[in-house]
PDB file of C-alpha atoms in Angstrom:
ATOM      1  CA  MET V   1     -13.902  40.545   5.815  1.00 60.00           C
ATOM      2  CA  ILE V   2     -13.576  37.766   7.559  1.00 67.00           C
ATOM      3  CA  LYS V   3     -10.935  35.657   5.335  1.00 71.00           C
ATOM      4  CA  PRO V   4      -8.619  38.247   6.036  1.00 70.00           C
ATOM      5  CA  SER V   5      -9.133  38.389   9.700  1.00 74.00           C
ATOM      6  CA  LEU V   6      -8.887  34.757  10.140  1.00 79.00           C
ATOM      7  CA  SER V   7      -5.950  34.718   7.909  1.00 76.00           C
ATOM      8  CA  HIS V   8      -3.576  37.676  10.445  1.00 76.00           C
ATOM      9  CA  ASP V   9      -5.613  35.707  13.716  1.00 81.00           C
ATOM     10  CA  VAL V  10      -3.161  32.529  12.031  1.00 83.00           C
ATOM     11  CA  CYS V  11      -0.311  34.135  11.579  1.00 78.00           C
ATOM     12  CA  LEU V  12      -0.234  36.239  15.329  1.00 81.00           C
ATOM     13  CA  PHE V  13      -1.567  32.524  17.082  1.00 83.00           C
ATOM     14  CA  GLY V  14       1.607  31.273  15.332  1.00 82.00           C
ATOM     15  CA  SER V  15       3.871  33.542  16.137  1.00 79.00           C
ATOM     16  CA  LYS V  16       2.510  33.103  20.014  1.00 80.00           C
ATOM     17  CA  PHE V  17       2.865  29.332  19.928  1.00 80.00           C
ATOM     18  CA  LEU V  18       6.841  29.298  18.664  1.00 78.00           C
ATOM     19  CA  SER V  19       7.295  31.847  21.134  1.00 76.00           C
ATOM     20  CA  GLN V  20       5.853  30.008  24.176  1.00 84.00           C
ATOM     21  CA  GLY V  21       6.769  26.982  22.557  1.00 84.00           C
ATOM     22  CA  ILE V  22      10.465  28.219  22.983  1.00 88.00           C
ATOM     23  CA  ILE V  23      10.104  28.873  26.675  1.00 90.00           C
ATOM     24  CA  VAL V  24       8.712  25.517  27.203  1.00 87.00           C
ATOM     25  CA  VAL V  25      11.250  23.668  25.823  1.00 89.00           C
ATOM     26  CA  ILE V  26      13.777  25.623  27.748  1.00 93.00           C
ATOM     27  CA  SER V  27      11.812  24.716  30.635  1.00 92.00           C
ATOM     28  CA  ILE V  28      12.343  21.175  30.059  1.00 94.00           C
ATOM     29  CA  ALA V  29      15.810  20.992  28.954  1.00 95.00           C
ATOM     30  CA  LEU V  30      17.677  23.456  31.414  1.00 96.00           C
ATOM     31  CA  GLY V  31      15.281  23.945  34.333  1.00 94.00           C
ATOM     32  CA  SER V  32      13.377  27.846  35.648  1.00 93.00           C
ATOM     33  CA  ALA V  33      16.479  29.332  36.164  1.00 96.00           C
ATOM     34  CA  SER V  34      17.141  29.285  32.201  1.00 95.00           C
ATOM     35  CA  VAL V  35      13.990  30.065  31.497  1.00 94.00           C
ATOM     36  CA  ALA V  36      14.080  33.436  34.104  1.00 95.00           C
ATOM     37  CA  VAL V  37      17.550  34.559  31.830  1.00 96.00           C
ATOM     38  CA  PHE V  38      16.374  33.933  28.376  1.00 94.00           C
ATOM     39  CA  SER V  39      12.974  35.294  29.238  1.00 92.00           C
ATOM     40  CA  THR V  40      15.082  38.413  30.643  1.00 94.00           C
ATOM     41  CA  ILE V  41      17.729  38.639  27.494  1.00 94.00           C
ATOM     42  CA  ARG V  42      14.072  38.418  25.022  1.00 90.00           C
ATOM     43  CA  THR V  43      12.452  41.308  26.323  1.00 90.00           C
ATOM     44  CA  LEU V  44      15.154  43.317  26.503  1.00 91.00           C
ATOM     45  CA  SER V  45      16.016  42.935  23.033  1.00 88.00           C
ATOM     46  CA  ASN V  46      12.250  42.873  22.240  1.00 85.00           C
ATOM     47  CA  MET V  47      12.300  46.136  23.434  1.00 90.00           C
ATOM     48  CA  ALA V  48      14.878  47.454  20.949  1.00 84.00           C
ATOM     49  CA  LYS V  49      12.546  46.165  18.272  1.00 82.00           C
ATOM     50  CA  GLN V  50       9.068  47.109  18.829  1.00 86.00           C
ATOM     51  CA  PRO V  51       8.852  50.739  17.151  1.00 84.00           C
ATOM     52  CA  LEU V  52       9.500  48.032  13.692  1.00 79.00           C
ATOM     53  CA  MET V  53       7.035  45.678  14.517  1.00 80.00           C
ATOM     54  CA  ILE V  54       4.007  48.848  15.107  1.00 82.00           C
ATOM     55  CA  VAL V  55       4.834  49.899  11.453  1.00 77.00           C
ATOM     56  CA  SER V  56       4.585  46.351  10.405  1.00 76.00           C
ATOM     57  CA  LEU V  57       1.731  45.755  11.845  1.00 79.00           C
ATOM     58  CA  ALA V  58      -0.089  48.176  11.185  1.00 79.00           C
ATOM     59  CA  PHE V  59       0.201  47.052   7.242  1.00 76.00           C
ATOM     60  CA  TRP V  60      -0.359  43.272   8.559  1.00 77.00           C
ATOM     61  CA  GLY V  61      -3.954  43.601   7.957  1.00 77.00           C
ATOM     62  CA  GLU V  62      -3.818  45.460   4.190  1.00 75.00           C
ATOM     63  CA  PHE V  63      -1.378  42.987   3.296  1.00 73.00           C
ATOM     64  CA  THR V  64      -4.264  40.145   4.237  1.00 75.00           C
ATOM     65  CA  LYS V  65      -6.383  41.980   2.182  1.00 75.00           C
ATOM     66  CA  LEU V  66      -4.410  42.429  -0.476  1.00 76.00           C
ATOM     67  CA  LEU V  67      -3.196  38.879  -0.963  1.00 75.00           C
ATOM     68  CA  LYS V  68      -5.491  38.256  -4.055  1.00 78.00           C
ATOM     69  CA  ASN V  69      -3.531  41.470  -5.839  1.00 80.00           C
ATOM     70  CA  LYS V  70      -0.088  40.599  -6.117  1.00 81.00           C
ATOM     71  CA  ALA V  71       1.226  43.879  -7.970  1.00 84.00           C
ATOM     72  CA  LEU V  72      -0.998  46.107  -4.356  1.00 82.00           C
ATOM     73  CA  VAL V  73       0.873  43.432  -1.945  1.00 79.00           C
ATOM     74  CA  ILE V  74       4.349  44.187  -3.920  1.00 83.00           C
ATOM     75  CA  LYS V  75       3.524  48.068  -3.740  1.00 83.00           C
ATOM     76  CA  LEU V  76       2.215  48.108  -0.112  1.00 79.00           C
ATOM     77  CA  PHE V  77       5.486  45.809   1.200  1.00 78.00           C
ATOM     78  CA  ASN V  78       7.684  48.342  -0.794  1.00 83.00           C
ATOM     79  CA  LEU V  79       6.047  51.364   1.358  1.00 81.00           C
ATOM     80  CA  ALA V  80       6.548  50.089   4.358  1.00 76.00           C
ATOM     81  CA  ASN V  81       9.499  48.550   3.924  1.00 76.00           C
ATOM     82  CA  SER V  82      10.938  52.495   2.582  1.00 79.00           C
ATOM     83  CA  LEU V  83       8.875  53.434   6.334  1.00 71.00           C
ATOM     84  CA  GLN V  84      10.708  51.380   8.019  1.00 61.00           C
ATOM     85  CA  TYR V  85      14.250  52.292   7.665  1.00 55.00           C
TER      86      TYR V  85
END
């Protein structure tokens, strides 16, 4: 049980690191006013994808449990896609 949850945590940490890393780069390259504009636009655009992310994150733990069984991962992936679109 530790290994799937650790895999899930590492993926989430990487995602958060990438999103915050962009803000640091924009701050250094373009200044704080650009960070405010970028963050506002990103927040508004992320609101549109939140319903899809709710479904996606609900399946993520199951994907990490099934990594060794490719057939079940494909089946779960197809089920998740049919629910999202």
